XYZ file of C-alpha atoms in Angstrom:
295
model
C 82.465 154.424 74.276
C 82.627 151.047 72.530
C 83.581 147.684 73.961
C 84.216 144.110 72.891
C 83.933 140.929 74.937
C 86.495 138.260 74.011
C 85.786 134.617 74.894
C 88.534 132.038 74.394
C 87.275 128.541 73.594
C 89.189 125.279 73.465
C 87.243 122.037 72.984
C 84.405 123.390 75.120
C 81.806 124.744 72.713
C 78.822 123.643 74.822
C 79.967 125.839 77.708
C 80.744 128.701 75.317
C 77.367 128.408 73.593
C 75.646 128.482 76.988
C 77.356 131.798 77.710
C 76.531 133.166 74.237
C 72.853 132.340 74.692
C 72.818 134.285 77.937
C 74.603 137.424 76.767
C 73.764 137.666 73.045
C 71.068 140.298 73.622
C 73.015 142.427 76.133
C 72.835 145.988 74.837
C 75.762 146.887 77.117
C 78.041 144.731 74.925
C 78.789 146.228 71.525
C 80.662 143.228 70.127
C 81.169 139.619 71.219
C 84.197 137.861 69.770
C 84.718 134.131 70.280
C 88.256 132.927 69.593
C 88.403 129.190 69.000
C 91.940 128.296 70.049
C 92.434 125.649 67.352
C 90.140 123.101 69.006
C 90.508 119.523 67.830
C 86.777 118.837 68.056
C 83.934 120.461 66.090
C 83.804 123.591 68.275
C 84.395 126.036 65.442
C 81.652 124.525 63.263
C 79.133 124.468 66.112
C 79.840 128.017 67.234
C 79.908 129.445 63.702
C 76.128 129.037 63.614
C 75.916 131.882 66.131
C 77.616 134.417 63.864
C 75.634 137.622 63.306
C 76.196 141.393 63.311
C 77.130 141.293 66.995
C 78.719 137.871 67.487
C 81.859 136.980 65.568
C 83.652 133.622 65.600
C 87.301 133.353 64.582
C 89.894 130.583 64.854
C 93.610 130.600 65.587
C 95.962 128.668 63.330
C 97.364 126.722 66.279
C 96.880 126.522 70.025
C 99.625 128.544 71.684
C 97.803 128.926 74.992
C 95.650 131.393 76.891
C 97.856 134.461 76.425
C 98.404 134.043 72.684
C 94.753 133.181 72.041
C 93.440 136.224 73.876
C 96.042 138.495 72.273
C 94.923 137.164 68.886
C 91.356 138.120 69.695
C 92.369 141.520 71.052
C 94.328 142.376 67.903
C 91.379 141.340 65.736
C 88.925 143.415 67.790
C 91.157 146.496 67.837
C 91.721 146.355 64.093
C 88.055 145.767 63.251
C 86.168 147.936 65.781
C 88.708 150.033 67.774
C 86.888 149.483 71.096
C 87.731 151.668 74.069
C 87.352 148.715 76.435
C 88.222 145.042 76.103
C 86.394 142.490 78.244
C 87.905 139.021 78.618
C 85.788 136.092 79.794
C 86.263 132.378 80.245
C 83.429 130.285 78.790
C 82.529 129.048 82.285
C 81.354 132.395 83.701
C 77.902 133.923 84.105
C 77.138 137.606 84.566
C 74.151 139.922 84.234
C 74.059 142.897 81.872
C 74.250 145.482 84.653
C 77.603 143.976 85.694
C 79.088 145.038 82.350
C 77.789 148.576 82.843
C 79.014 148.844 86.431
C 82.485 147.516 85.614
C 82.908 150.074 82.825
C 81.711 152.866 85.123
C 84.241 151.876 87.787
C 87.042 151.440 85.277
C 86.751 155.030 84.032
C 86.437 156.678 87.459
C 90.208 157.090 87.645
C 92.762 157.446 84.825
C 95.137 155.137 86.724
C 92.580 152.307 86.808
C 93.527 149.855 84.063
C 91.649 146.662 84.981
C 88.283 146.229 86.677
C 86.039 143.336 87.614
C 83.232 142.332 89.956
C 83.616 140.048 92.961
C 83.271 136.370 92.117
C 80.292 134.824 93.901
C 81.863 131.465 94.717
C 85.593 131.090 95.130
C 88.160 133.862 94.841
C 89.290 136.199 92.055
C 91.836 138.571 93.591
C 95.170 138.241 95.395
C 98.362 140.152 96.147
C 100.879 140.573 93.348
C 103.485 137.950 94.288
C 107.191 138.372 94.714
C 109.405 135.303 95.156
C 107.802 134.140 98.419
C 104.395 134.861 96.934
C 105.080 132.490 94.052
C 105.947 129.765 96.577
C 102.622 130.433 98.300
C 100.791 130.147 94.977
C 102.120 126.608 94.460
C 100.285 125.103 97.418
C 96.510 124.800 97.150
C 95.675 125.129 100.847
C 98.091 128.006 101.473
C 97.097 130.006 98.403
C 93.389 129.410 98.961
C 93.771 130.696 102.522
C 95.516 133.815 101.222
C 92.735 134.483 98.702
C 90.131 133.839 101.400
C 91.521 136.616 103.602
C 91.814 138.975 100.626
C 88.147 138.343 99.827
C 87.135 138.953 103.433
C 88.668 142.425 103.196
C 86.834 143.077 99.941
C 83.387 142.170 101.257
C 83.703 144.197 104.472
C 82.950 147.392 102.569
C 80.779 147.493 99.440
C 82.971 149.761 97.353
C 85.858 149.866 94.894
C 88.992 148.125 96.122
C 92.470 148.290 94.643
C 94.017 144.819 94.483
C 97.274 143.272 93.332
C 95.975 140.817 90.773
C 92.562 140.193 89.215
C 91.793 136.652 88.040
C 91.643 136.204 84.267
C 88.194 134.546 84.267
C 86.312 137.838 83.737
C 87.606 141.398 83.664
C 87.743 144.603 81.638
C 90.803 146.582 80.596
C 91.194 149.905 78.818
C 92.330 149.166 75.271
C 95.075 151.834 75.024
C 96.630 150.533 78.245
C 96.398 146.917 77.092
C 98.289 147.908 73.956
C 100.813 150.017 75.886
C 101.883 147.121 78.132
C 101.976 144.621 75.265
C 98.944 142.582 76.286
C 99.508 139.111 77.704
C 102.945 137.493 77.702
C 102.771 134.876 74.945
C 105.736 132.975 76.351
C 103.293 131.445 78.834
C 100.919 128.691 77.732
C 98.636 128.444 80.749
C 98.702 130.063 84.233
C 100.360 133.235 85.558
C 99.044 135.366 82.650
C 97.104 137.652 84.974
C 100.069 137.988 87.347
C 102.353 139.066 84.512
C 99.748 141.505 83.204
C 99.365 142.972 86.701
C 103.150 143.273 87.019
C 103.417 145.078 83.680
C 100.597 147.435 84.672
C 102.121 148.235 88.062
C 105.472 148.997 86.424
C 103.727 151.759 84.465
C 101.785 153.073 87.455
C 98.402 151.502 86.686
C 96.044 149.789 89.115
C 93.554 146.913 89.168
C 90.234 147.157 90.996
C 87.393 144.964 92.228
C 83.857 146.301 92.654
C 82.784 144.354 95.715
C 79.076 145.251 95.615
C 78.469 143.329 92.378
C 79.138 139.668 91.601
C 79.576 137.194 88.770
C 79.651 133.401 88.790
C 82.663 131.346 87.764
C 82.402 127.577 87.457
C 86.106 127.335 88.203
C 88.272 125.687 85.546
C 85.466 123.858 83.727
C 87.350 123.931 80.406
C 90.680 123.038 82.033
C 89.134 120.065 83.832
C 87.756 118.778 80.533
C 91.144 119.111 78.841
C 93.449 117.831 81.609
C 91.146 115.639 83.762
C 93.056 116.117 87.032
C 94.839 118.681 89.190
C 98.103 116.790 88.694
C 97.964 116.890 84.894
C 97.079 120.581 84.817
C 99.809 121.387 87.354
C 102.495 120.243 84.920
C 101.813 123.468 83.002
C 102.530 125.619 86.064
C 106.299 125.254 86.071
C 107.289 126.934 82.748
C 104.928 129.865 83.386
C 106.261 130.359 86.900
C 109.842 130.271 85.640
C 109.073 132.972 83.077
C 107.556 135.100 85.841
C 110.490 134.512 88.191
C 113.216 135.085 85.598
C 111.855 138.026 83.620
C 109.672 139.865 86.139
C 110.695 139.044 89.734
C 114.303 138.717 88.466
C 115.265 135.768 90.663
C 118.751 134.290 90.459
C 119.698 130.627 90.140
C 119.585 129.776 93.897
C 116.000 131.076 94.136
C 115.027 129.194 90.979
C 116.463 125.949 92.400
C 114.551 126.479 95.660
C 111.407 127.112 93.669
C 111.956 123.842 91.771
C 112.144 121.931 95.064
C 108.948 123.590 96.297
C 107.271 122.810 92.981
C 107.965 119.084 93.459
C 106.441 119.252 96.951
C 103.371 120.999 95.549
C 103.149 118.395 92.797
C 103.055 115.688 95.477
C 100.253 117.620 97.191
C 98.172 117.382 94.017
C 98.908 113.689 93.594
C 97.513 113.129 97.099
C 94.535 115.390 96.340
C 93.665 113.541 93.120
C 94.081 110.161 94.835
C 91.711 111.113 97.650
C 89.224 112.508 95.153
C 89.391 109.329 93.062
C 88.887 107.077 96.097
C 85.965 109.236 97.233
C 84.387 108.889 93.791
C 84.787 105.068 93.884
C 83.229 104.892 97.349
C 80.247 106.973 96.241
C 79.742 104.715 93.236
C 79.815 101.606 95.423
C 77.418 103.152 97.901
C 75.049 104.049 95.078
C 75.246 100.514 93.653
C 74.354 98.993 97.022
C 71.379 101.324 97.418
C 70.075 100.355 93.967
C 70.293 96.620 94.679
C-alpha cells in the first residue's frame, strides 16, 4: 500500500524546510511531494536542494489558491506513483512517524471511511458540516471557536475513532480512488472552505471522515497565511467568495439567504477589525513596557 504526502508552499520555504527535515527519513512515507504554489520569493530554489529519490519539488505555473495547488500535486502524484493514499499537510504542522501509520490503519478499517486524521494538540481540527446557519456560525471567531471547542471535548472523552462532519485541511489522509471519484478540491475557491466542500462531496456519496482521538499532531495555526496577509482582517477578505460558492452550489441557498449572509459577513468583518486593533494596541503597549524596562 503506497502513499504520498503533499505539502503546499507559498512564500514560506523556511517553515516547509523545517517540516522536510523532520520527516525526510520517515519510512512510513513512501513519497514526499512539495508543491510550490508559484511563490514570488526564492522558495522553489531553496527547496529544490532537498530533491532526492523520496522528496520531489514541483512548481505551479500560477497561484490559483489552496484547492488548485493541492489538486495539482495530487494529479502529479497519481500519475507518477499511483499511491493508494494521499496525505495533505500544511508546512506549519509537526507529526511523528507513528501518526502516519496509525492514520492509515484507521482509514482502512472501514470501506466508507474516506478521510482520516489525528487530533490536533493545540486548537481545533474538526467541526460539524455546516448548512446555512452553520456558515453564519463559521463567520464569527468566538462563536465558531466555541463550537469547535465542544466538538473537541466530545472527541477527547473517549480515546477511539470518531466520525466527524469536517476535518481541517492542515493534515489529513484520503483514499486516492475516493479523492478522484469526488473530483478532489473545488478549484473555484482560492482560500478557505476547501475542506467543507470536500466533506460535502464525500457525504453526498456516502463516505465519512474520522478523527483518531488517541493520537495527536501539532499545528502552528495559519503560520503561512499570517506571513502572506499580516492580519485577520486582510485574510478575511478571502472568506466571502469561498463562502458564496459553498452556499450557492452546495447548500443551494436562494437570494434572500445570500443577502442575509452578506450582512452577517460585514458584521464578522467588523469583529476582525476590532480584534486586529486590540492586538495592535497590545503589541504597542508591550513594546513601550519593554523600552521602559531597558532604560
